XYZ file of C-alpha atoms in Angstrom:
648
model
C -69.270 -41.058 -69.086
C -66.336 -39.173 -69.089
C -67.476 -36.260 -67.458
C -68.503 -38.589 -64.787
C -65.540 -39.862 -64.089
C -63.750 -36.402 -64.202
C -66.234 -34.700 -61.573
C -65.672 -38.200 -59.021
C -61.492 -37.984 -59.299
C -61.919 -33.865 -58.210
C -64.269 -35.013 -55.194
C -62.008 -37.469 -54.480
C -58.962 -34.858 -54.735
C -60.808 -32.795 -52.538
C -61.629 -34.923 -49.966
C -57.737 -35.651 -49.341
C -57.026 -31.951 -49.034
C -59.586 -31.711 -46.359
C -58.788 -34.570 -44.595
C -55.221 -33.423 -44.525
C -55.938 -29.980 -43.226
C -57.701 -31.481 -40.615
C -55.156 -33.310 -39.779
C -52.332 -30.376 -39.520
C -50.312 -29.255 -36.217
C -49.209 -26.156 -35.701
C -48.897 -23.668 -33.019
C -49.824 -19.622 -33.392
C -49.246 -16.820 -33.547
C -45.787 -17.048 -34.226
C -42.547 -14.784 -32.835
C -44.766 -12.903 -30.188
C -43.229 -9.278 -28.986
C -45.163 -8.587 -25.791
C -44.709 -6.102 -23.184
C -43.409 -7.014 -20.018
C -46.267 -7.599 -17.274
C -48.592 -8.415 -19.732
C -50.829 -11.670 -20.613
C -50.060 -13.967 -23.587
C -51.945 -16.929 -25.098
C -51.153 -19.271 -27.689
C -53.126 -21.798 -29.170
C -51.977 -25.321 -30.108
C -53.791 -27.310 -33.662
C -53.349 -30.489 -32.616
C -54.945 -32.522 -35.418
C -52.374 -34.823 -36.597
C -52.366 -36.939 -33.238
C -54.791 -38.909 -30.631
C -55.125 -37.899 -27.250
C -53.707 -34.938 -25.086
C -51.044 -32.530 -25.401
C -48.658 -30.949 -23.276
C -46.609 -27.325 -23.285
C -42.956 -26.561 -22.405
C -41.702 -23.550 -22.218
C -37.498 -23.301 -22.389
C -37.920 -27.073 -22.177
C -39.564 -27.240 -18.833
C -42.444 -28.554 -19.011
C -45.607 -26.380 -17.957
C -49.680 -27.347 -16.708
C -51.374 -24.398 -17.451
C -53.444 -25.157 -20.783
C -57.058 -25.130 -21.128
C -59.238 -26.784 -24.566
C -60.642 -24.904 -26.770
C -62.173 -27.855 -28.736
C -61.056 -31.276 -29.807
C -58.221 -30.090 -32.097
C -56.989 -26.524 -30.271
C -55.713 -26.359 -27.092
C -54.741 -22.557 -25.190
C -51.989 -21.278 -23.346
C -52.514 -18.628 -20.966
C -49.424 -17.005 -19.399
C -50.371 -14.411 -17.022
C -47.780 -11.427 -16.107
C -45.146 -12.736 -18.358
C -41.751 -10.772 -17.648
C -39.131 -13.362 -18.849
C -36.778 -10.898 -21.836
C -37.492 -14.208 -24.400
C -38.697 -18.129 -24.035
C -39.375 -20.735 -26.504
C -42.808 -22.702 -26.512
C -43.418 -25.869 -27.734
C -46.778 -28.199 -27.715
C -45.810 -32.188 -27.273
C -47.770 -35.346 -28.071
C -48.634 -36.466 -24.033
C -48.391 -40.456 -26.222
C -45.480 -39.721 -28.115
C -43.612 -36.490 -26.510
C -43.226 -35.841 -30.210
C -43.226 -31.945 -30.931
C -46.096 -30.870 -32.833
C -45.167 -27.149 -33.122
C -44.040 -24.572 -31.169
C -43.185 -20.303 -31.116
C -41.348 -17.702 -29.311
C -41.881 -15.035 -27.011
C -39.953 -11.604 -26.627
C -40.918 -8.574 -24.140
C -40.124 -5.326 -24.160
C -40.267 -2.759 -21.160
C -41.296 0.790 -20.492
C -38.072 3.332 -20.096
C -38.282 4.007 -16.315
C -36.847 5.925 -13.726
C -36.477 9.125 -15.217
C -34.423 12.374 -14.540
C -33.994 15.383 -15.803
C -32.239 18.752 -15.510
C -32.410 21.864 -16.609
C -28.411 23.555 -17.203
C -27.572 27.082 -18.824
C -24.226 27.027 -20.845
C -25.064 31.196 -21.632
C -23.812 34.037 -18.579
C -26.739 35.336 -18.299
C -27.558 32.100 -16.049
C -31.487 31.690 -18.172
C -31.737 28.258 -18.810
C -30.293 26.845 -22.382
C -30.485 23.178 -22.126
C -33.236 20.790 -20.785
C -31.467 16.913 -20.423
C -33.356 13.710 -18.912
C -32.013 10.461 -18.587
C -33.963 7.106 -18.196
C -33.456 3.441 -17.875
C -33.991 1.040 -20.291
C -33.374 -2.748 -21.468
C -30.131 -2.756 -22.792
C -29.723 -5.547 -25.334
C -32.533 -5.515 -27.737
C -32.457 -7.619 -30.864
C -33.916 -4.730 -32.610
C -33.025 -0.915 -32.537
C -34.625 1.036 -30.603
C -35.390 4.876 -31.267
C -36.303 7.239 -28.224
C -38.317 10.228 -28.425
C -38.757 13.077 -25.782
C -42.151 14.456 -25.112
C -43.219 17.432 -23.297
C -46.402 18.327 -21.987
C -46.928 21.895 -20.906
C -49.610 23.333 -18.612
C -52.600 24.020 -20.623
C -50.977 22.281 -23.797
C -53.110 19.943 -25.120
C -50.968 17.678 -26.875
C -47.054 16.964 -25.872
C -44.188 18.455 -28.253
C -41.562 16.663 -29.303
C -38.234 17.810 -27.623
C -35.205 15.333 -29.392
C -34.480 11.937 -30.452
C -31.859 9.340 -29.727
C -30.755 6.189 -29.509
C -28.946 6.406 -26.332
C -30.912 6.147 -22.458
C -30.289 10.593 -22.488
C -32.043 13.172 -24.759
C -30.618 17.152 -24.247
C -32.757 19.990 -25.932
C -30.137 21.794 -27.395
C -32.398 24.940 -28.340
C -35.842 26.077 -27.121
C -38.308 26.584 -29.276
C -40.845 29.849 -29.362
C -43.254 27.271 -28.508
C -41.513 25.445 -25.639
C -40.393 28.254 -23.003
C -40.031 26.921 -19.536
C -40.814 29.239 -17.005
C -39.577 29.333 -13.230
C -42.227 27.842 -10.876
C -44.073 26.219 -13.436
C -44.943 21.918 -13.534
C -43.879 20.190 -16.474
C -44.308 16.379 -17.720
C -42.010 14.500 -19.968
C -42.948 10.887 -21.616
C -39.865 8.897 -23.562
C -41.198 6.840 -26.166
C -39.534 4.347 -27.113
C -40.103 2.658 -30.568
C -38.614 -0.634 -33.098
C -39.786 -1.909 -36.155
C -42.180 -4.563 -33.570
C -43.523 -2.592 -31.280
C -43.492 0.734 -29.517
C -44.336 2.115 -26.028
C -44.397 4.857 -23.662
C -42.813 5.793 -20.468
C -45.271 6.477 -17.406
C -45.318 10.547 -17.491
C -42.466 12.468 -15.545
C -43.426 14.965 -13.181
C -41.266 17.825 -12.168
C -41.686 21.616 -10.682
C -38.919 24.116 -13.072
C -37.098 25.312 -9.925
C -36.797 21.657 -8.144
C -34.545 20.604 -11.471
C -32.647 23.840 -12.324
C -28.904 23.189 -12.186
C -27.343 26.678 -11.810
C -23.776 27.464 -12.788
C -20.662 27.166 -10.091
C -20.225 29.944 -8.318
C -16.942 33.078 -8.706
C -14.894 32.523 -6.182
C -12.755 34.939 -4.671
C -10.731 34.068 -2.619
C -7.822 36.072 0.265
C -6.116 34.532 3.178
C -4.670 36.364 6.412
C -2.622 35.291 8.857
C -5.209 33.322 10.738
C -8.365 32.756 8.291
C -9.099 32.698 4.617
C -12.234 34.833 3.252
C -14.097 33.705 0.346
C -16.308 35.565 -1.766
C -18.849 33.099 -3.800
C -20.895 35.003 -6.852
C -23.699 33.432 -8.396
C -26.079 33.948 -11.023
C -29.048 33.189 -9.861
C -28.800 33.864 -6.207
C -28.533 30.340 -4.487
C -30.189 28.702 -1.617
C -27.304 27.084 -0.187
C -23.583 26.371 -0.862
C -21.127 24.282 -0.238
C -16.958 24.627 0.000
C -14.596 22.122 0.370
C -10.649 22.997 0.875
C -7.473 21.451 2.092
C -3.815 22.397 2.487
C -0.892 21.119 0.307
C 1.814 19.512 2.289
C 5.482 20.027 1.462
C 6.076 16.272 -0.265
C 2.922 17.672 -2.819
C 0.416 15.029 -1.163
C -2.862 16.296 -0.956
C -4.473 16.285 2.362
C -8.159 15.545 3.095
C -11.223 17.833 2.159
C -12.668 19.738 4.778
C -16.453 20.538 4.160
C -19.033 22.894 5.088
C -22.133 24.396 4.782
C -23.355 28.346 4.224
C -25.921 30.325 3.086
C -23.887 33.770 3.131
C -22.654 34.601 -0.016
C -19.102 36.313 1.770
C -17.443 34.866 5.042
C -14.380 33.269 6.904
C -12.517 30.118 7.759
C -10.577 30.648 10.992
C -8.519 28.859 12.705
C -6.301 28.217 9.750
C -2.320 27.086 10.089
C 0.616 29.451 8.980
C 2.779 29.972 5.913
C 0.358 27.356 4.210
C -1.112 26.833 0.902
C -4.831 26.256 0.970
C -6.634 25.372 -2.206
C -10.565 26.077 -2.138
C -13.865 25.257 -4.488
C -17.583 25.793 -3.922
C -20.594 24.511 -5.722
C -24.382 26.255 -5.227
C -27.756 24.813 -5.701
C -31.699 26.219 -5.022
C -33.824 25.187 -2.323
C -34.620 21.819 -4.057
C -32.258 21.688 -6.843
C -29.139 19.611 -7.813
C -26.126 20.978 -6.797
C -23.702 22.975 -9.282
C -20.457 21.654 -10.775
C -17.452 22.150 -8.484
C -15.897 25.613 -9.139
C -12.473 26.107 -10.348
C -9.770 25.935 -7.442
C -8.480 28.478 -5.813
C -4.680 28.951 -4.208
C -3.637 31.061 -1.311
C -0.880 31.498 0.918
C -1.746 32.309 4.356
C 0.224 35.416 6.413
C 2.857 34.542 8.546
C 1.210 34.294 12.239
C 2.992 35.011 15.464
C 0.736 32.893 17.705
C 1.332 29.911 15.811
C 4.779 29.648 16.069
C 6.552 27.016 17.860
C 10.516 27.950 18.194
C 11.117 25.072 21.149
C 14.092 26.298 21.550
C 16.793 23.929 22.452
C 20.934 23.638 22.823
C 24.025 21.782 22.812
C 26.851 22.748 25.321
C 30.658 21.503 24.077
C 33.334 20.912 26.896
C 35.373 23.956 27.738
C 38.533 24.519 25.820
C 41.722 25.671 26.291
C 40.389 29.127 25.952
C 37.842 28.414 28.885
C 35.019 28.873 26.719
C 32.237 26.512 25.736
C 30.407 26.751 22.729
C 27.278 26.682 22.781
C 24.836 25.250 19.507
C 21.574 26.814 19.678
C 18.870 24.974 17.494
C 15.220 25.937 17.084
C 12.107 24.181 14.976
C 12.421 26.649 11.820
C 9.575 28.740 10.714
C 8.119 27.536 7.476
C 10.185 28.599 4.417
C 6.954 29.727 2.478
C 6.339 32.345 4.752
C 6.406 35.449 2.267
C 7.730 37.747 5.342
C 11.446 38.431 5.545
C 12.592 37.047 8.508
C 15.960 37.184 10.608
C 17.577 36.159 13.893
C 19.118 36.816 16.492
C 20.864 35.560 19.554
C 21.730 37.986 23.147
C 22.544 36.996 26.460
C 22.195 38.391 29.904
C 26.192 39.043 30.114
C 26.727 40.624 26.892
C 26.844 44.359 26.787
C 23.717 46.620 25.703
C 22.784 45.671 22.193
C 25.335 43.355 21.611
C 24.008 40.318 19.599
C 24.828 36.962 17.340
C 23.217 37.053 13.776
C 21.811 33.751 13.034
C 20.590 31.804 10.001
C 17.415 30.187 9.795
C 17.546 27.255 12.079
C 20.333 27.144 14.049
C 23.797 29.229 16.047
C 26.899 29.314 17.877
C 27.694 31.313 19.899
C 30.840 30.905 22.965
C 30.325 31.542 26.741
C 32.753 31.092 30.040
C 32.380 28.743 32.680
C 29.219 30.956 34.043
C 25.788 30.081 34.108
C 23.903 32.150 30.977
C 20.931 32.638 29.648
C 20.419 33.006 25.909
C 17.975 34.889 24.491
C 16.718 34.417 20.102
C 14.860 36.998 19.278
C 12.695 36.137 15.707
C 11.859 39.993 13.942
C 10.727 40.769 10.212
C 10.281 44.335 8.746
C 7.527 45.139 11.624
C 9.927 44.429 14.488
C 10.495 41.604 17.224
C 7.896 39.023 16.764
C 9.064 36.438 19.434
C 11.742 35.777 21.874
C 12.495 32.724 23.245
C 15.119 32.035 26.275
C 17.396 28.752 26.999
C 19.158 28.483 29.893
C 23.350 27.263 30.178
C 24.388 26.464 33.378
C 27.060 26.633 35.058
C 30.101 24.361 34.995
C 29.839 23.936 39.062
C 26.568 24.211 39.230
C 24.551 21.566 41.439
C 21.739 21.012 39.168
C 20.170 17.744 38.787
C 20.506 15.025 36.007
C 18.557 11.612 35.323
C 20.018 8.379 35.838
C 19.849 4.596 34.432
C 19.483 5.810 30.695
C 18.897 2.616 28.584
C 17.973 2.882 24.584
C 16.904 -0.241 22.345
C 16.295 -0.432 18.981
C 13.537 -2.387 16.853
C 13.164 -2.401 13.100
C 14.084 1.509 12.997
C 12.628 2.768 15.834
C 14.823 3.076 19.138
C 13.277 3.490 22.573
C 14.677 5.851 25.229
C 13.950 5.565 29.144
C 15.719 6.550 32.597
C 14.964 7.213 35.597
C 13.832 10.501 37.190
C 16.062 12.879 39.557
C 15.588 13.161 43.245
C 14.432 17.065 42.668
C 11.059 17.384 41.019
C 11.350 18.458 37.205
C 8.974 19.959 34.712
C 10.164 17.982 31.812
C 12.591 16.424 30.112
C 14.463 17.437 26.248
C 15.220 14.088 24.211
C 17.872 14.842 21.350
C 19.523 12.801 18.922
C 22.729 13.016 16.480
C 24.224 10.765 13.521
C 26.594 13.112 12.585
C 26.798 15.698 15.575
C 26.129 18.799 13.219
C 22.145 17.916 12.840
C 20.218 17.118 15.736
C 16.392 15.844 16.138
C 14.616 17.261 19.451
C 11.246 16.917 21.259
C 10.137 17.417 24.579
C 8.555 14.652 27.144
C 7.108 14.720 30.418
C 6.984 11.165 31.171
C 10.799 9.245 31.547
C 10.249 7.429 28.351
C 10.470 8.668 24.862
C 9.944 6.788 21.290
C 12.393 8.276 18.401
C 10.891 7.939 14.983
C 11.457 8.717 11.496
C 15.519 7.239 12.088
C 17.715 6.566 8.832
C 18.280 2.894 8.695
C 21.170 1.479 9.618
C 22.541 4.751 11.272
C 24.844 5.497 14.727
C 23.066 7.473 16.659
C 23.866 9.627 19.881
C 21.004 10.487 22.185
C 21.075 13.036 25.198
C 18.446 13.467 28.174
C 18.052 16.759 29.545
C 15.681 17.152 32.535
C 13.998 20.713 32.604
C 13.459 22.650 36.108
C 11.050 25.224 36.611
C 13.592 28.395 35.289
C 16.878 26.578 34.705
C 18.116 23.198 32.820
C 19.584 20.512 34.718
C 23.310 18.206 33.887
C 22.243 16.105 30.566
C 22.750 12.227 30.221
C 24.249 10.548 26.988
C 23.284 6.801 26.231
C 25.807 4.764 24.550
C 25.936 4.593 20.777
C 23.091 2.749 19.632
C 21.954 1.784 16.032
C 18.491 2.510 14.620
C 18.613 -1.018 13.203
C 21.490 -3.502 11.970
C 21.743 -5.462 8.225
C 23.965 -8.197 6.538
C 27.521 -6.468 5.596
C 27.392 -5.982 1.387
C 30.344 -8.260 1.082
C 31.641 -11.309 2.316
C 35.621 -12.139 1.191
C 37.162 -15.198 1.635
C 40.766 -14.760 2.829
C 42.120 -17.652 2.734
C 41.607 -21.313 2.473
C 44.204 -23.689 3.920
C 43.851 -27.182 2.806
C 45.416 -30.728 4.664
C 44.640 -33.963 2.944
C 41.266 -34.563 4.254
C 40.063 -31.259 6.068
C 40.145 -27.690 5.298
C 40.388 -24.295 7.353
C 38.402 -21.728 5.337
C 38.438 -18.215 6.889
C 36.938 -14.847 5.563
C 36.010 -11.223 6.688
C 32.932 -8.974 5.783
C 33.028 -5.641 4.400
C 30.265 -2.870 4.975
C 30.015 0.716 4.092
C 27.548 1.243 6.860
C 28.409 1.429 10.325
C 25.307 -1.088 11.698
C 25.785 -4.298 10.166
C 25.724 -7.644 11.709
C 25.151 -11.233 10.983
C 23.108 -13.986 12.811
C 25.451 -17.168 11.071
C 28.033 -17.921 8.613
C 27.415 -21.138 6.267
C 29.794 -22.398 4.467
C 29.135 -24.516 1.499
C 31.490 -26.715 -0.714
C 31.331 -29.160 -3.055
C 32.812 -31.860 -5.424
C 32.822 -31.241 -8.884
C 30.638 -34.562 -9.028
C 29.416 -34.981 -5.601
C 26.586 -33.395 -4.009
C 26.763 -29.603 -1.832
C 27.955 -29.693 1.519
C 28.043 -26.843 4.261
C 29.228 -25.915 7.394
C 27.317 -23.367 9.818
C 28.926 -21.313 12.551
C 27.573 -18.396 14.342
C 27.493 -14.352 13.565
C 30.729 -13.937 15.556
C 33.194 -16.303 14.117
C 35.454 -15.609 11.350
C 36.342 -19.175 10.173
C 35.321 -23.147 10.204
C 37.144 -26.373 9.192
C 35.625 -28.546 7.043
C 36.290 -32.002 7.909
C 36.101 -35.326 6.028
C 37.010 -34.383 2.488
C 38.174 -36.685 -0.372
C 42.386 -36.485 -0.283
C 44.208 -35.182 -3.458
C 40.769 -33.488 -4.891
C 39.493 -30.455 -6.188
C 36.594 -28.392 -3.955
C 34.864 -25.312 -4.351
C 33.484 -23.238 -1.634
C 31.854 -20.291 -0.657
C 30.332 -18.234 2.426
C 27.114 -16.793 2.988
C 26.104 -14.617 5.765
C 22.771 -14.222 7.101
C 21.122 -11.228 8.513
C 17.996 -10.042 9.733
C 17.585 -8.218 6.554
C 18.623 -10.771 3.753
C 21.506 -12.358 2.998
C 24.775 -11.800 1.605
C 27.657 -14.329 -0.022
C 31.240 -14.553 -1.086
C 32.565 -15.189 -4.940
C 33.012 -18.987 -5.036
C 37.112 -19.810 -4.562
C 38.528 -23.333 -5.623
C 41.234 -25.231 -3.762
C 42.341 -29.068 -3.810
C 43.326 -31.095 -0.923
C 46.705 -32.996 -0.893
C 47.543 -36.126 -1.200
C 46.580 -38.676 1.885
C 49.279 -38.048 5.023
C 51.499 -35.505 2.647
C 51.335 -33.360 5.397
C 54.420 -34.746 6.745
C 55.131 -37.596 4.845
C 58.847 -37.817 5.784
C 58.381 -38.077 9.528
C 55.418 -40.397 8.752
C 57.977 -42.906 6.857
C 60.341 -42.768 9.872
C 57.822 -43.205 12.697
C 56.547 -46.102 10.884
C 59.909 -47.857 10.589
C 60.381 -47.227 13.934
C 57.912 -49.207 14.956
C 58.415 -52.340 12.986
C 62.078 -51.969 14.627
C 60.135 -52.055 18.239
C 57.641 -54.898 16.995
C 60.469 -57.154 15.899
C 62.722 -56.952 19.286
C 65.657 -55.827 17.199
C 66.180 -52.743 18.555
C 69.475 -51.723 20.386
C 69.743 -50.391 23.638
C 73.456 -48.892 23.632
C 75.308 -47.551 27.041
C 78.033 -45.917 27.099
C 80.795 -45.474 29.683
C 83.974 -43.418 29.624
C 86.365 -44.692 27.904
C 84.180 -47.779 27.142
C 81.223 -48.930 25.839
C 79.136 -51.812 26.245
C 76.497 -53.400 23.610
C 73.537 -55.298 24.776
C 70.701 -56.150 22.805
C 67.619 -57.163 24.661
C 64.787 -59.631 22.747
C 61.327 -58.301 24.211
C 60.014 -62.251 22.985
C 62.090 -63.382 26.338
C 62.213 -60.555 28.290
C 60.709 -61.976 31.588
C 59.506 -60.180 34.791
C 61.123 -60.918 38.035
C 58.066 -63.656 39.130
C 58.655 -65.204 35.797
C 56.051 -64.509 34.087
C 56.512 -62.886 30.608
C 55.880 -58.981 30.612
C 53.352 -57.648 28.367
C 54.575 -55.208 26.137
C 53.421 -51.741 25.960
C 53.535 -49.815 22.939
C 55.608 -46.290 24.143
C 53.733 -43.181 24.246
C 55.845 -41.126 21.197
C 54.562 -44.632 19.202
C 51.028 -44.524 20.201
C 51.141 -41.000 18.797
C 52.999 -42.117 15.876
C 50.604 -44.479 14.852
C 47.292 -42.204 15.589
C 48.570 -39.346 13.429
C 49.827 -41.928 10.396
C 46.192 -43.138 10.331
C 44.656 -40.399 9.930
């Protein structure tokens, strides 16, 4: 009996593990790593609930499953390329989640490069390095392994590892030797502790990815071109040289490019006295192009058909001597020229061989009343290089000059115009002074002229010259003109005269600059309790009265001035009014008695005769006119005055 009843409670055991088994949810297989592009299906148990079921995927929900049978249901996700997503199976009755899983790709490395470097002299290749693309956050690490596949090699050889998206070959092996015209493929693997996958293969011809070393450059200038000498190792295709000039405030100028295929040539056409810096970079037919070379400096030869003396002068009155002197001025040659260079002024009345030494840039030299012509001649160690003329006329001379010469200035740059001369001229010389020892000079041929690059705030002379075919003509000064105008740097008050219930305040402005101006003066003052009050008057005054302050009371005040470039103001300065009418508080008391007196009638009109006198005192209350009717009374004029100046 016993046994009996043991063998029924196993069945019955039994039967409840079965049942529950078939009643179990679940959803397989579980944390999927996939490769991107590819198809993925999951199945759904859905035993543990009635009815359909339903997928989401991120939480969105998705109609793409198909039965398998009355407890499994499939997901089929075709071309899946999302980097992760999380799937879960609902009850369609209940939305309850019966089990879900998740889904990770992975990608091929892609877009591969590679290039083949030598770090040896002998320019043979040393160093083979690709570079690919891959996913860059990966929940797992991922190791990389270069594979090459030779021609006629029947299984690829493993290059070098890494964990980085770039693998270099350091050394070649006996068994890897890359040869010149040859086709090569490379395959990155790429491999984690999930999965692992290959790169599509990487084509490339040995000559199409050979990066050859930059070139030698040597490198010589002349006075009107630079040669360059580019040696390579091995020969190159093509090059390519970029240089520019260095200015004299050390800015670099632009690159200037070009192409060759000669391994020696020029560049013409180059400026003088300049520095030129220069660097090349070779490839092959197909290749990638070299690093840049090392720069190369040069100066460039002093050239005689680049210079530019435009030689110009300035012509003082005649003294007491009855000479002029004359200021000759020239643009100076560049001071890096390596050439020794001197100067030297003659002119047509001077005896043979008689000339002026001269510095660098500018001379004097005296003449008569005469018309001259001066001659600089520019030499170095190989002789005269250049001669220039200018012509002085002469004191009498009938020569032409322009007329209606009007300058105007705007934010630092002045304008210049006039009107031409009867006679027809070639031209016309525009110079300028702030200090009549340097002078700024250009040539026009139109009767305007725009003078840049001004100091600010600066006094500046300008002269007109017009130019004739062989000869100058008379030359035209404008009046003084600033480049531009500012506030003054100080503002002083000079004095502040106070009354009982107004105040005069007057100041001055002091400038170390010669161009300063202001468009208004404000003047602000203030109670020590009340609020701050001001007073405007325009650039050109000097003072204001304030009007309807508190009697007996302390103020204080200052000025500010306000220019077109900012403003300027005064230290503050404290004063106190005086007492109400204590201006002239005497004569106040009197004038006011005085008229009571005249109010009240009691005043005495007193004649006097010789030798007598005779007292009469007159009551204006019964003072009538001659038709009997009583006269009004008028207050006198020296009362009405009285009485307007005590009330105030």
């Amino acid at each position: 009996m016993f046994p009996l009843k043991v063998s029924f409670l196993v069945a019955w055991i039994l039967s409840i593990c079965e049942g529950r088994h078939d009643n179990i949810c679940n959803v397989e297989p579980k944390d999927l790593q996939v490769e991107e592009g590819s198809s993925v299906r999951v199945t759904c148990q859905s035993s543990c609930v009635q009815g359909k079921i339903f997928w989401t995927i991120n939480n969105n929900r998705i109609n793409e499953s198909i039965p398998v049978n009355a407890t499994h249901t499939a997901l089929f996700l075709r071309n899946f390329t999302r980097p992760s997503a999380t799937l879960q199976c609902h009850s369609s009755y209940t939305d309850q989640v019966l089990g879900g899983t998740t889904i990770r790709t992975f990608s091929k490395p892609k877009n591969i490069s590679c290039v083949i470097l030598h770090i040896s002299n002998d320019g043979a290749p040393d160093l083979l390095t690709c570079t690919w693309e891959h996913q860059r956050k990966h929940s797992l690490q991922i190791n990389y392994t270069l594979l090459l596949i030779s021609p006629g090699s029947p299984s690829p050889t493993e290059l070098c590892d890494s964990h980085n998206t770039s693998c270099t070959a350091e050394t070649m092996s006996e068994s890897v030797v890359l040869l010149f015209g040859n086709n090569y493929t490379v395959i990155v693997r790429a491999k984690t502790a999930a999965w692992e996958v290959d790169s599509d293969p990487f084509e490339f011809t040995f000559d199409h990815i050979w990066k050859i070393n930059p070139p030698q450059v040597t490198l010589t200038a002349d006075s009107d071109h630079l040669f360059i000498k580019l040696d390579s190792n091995p020969n190159p295709d093509k090059c390519q040289v970029k240089y520019h000039k260095e200015s004299s405030s050390n800015n670099k100028t632009s690159n200037l490019f070009f192409m060759t295929d000669l391994k020696t040539f020029k560049i013409e056409d180059v400026e003088s006295c300049v520095t030129y810096k220069l660097s090349a970079r070779c490839a092959l037919s197909y290749a990638p192009w070299s690093d840049w070379s090392l720069e190369k400096m040069v100066l460039t030869k002093l050239n005689k058909h680049q210079i530019s003396l435009l030689l110009w002068r300035k012509v003082a009155e005649e003294g007491r001597n009855g000479k002029r002197n004359v200021h000759l001025m020239w643009k100076r040659i560049p001071s890096a020229c390596e050439e020794s260079i001197s100067y030297s002024v003659e002119h047509n009345n001077a005896a043979e061989g008689s000339y002026t030494s001269c510095g660098s840039s500018a001379c004097d030299v005296q003449v008569d009343q005469h018309a001259h012509r001066l001659y600089l001649r520019v030499s170095t160690g190989e002789g005269t290089i250049l001669k220039e003329s200018v012509y002085v006329p002469a004191i009498e001379e009938s020569l032409p000059r322009v007329a209606d010469i009007r300058a105007s200035a705007h934010e630092g740059v002045i304008g210049v115009s006039w009107t031409a001369p009867a006679l027809p001229v070639s031209g016309y010389i525009i110079d300028w002074t702030h200090n009549g020892s340097q002078y700024n000079w250009e040539k026009s041929t139109s009767t305007n002229a725009t003078l840049l690059g001004l100091r600010e705030r600066t006094l500046y002379n300008i002269t007109v010259t017009p130019l004739l075919d062989d000869k100058t003509g008379h030359s035209s000064q404008t009046l003084h003109i600033c480049s531009s105008t500012g506030v003054p740097e100080m503002v002083v008050i000079r004095n502040v005269q106070a009354y009982d219930t107004s105040a005069l305040v007057s100041w001055d402005t002091e400038s170390k600059k010669n161009c300063s101006s202001v468009i208004s003066f404000t003047v602000f003052h203030k109670l020590p309790d009340g609020p701050v009050l001001n007073a405007s008057v325009d650039g050109n005054k000097r003072d204001v009265l304030l009007k309807d302050l508190t009697p007996n009371a302390q103020y204080w005040t200052y000025v500010e001035a306000r220019g077109h470039d900012g403003n300027a103001s005064s230290i503050k300065r404290i004063f106190t009014t005086k007492m109400f009418g204590g201006r002239n508080l005497v004569k106040s008391l009197f004038q006011i008695q005085a008229s009571v007196l005249w109010q009240s009638g009691c005043l005495k009109v007193i004649t006097r005769n010789r030798g007598s006198s005779i007292h009469s005192v007159i009551n204006p209350k019964t003072s009538l006119t001659q038709s009997g009717q009583r006269k009004p009374r008028e207050t006198p004029h020296w009362l009405k005055s009285v009485t307007k100046s005590a009330t105030q």
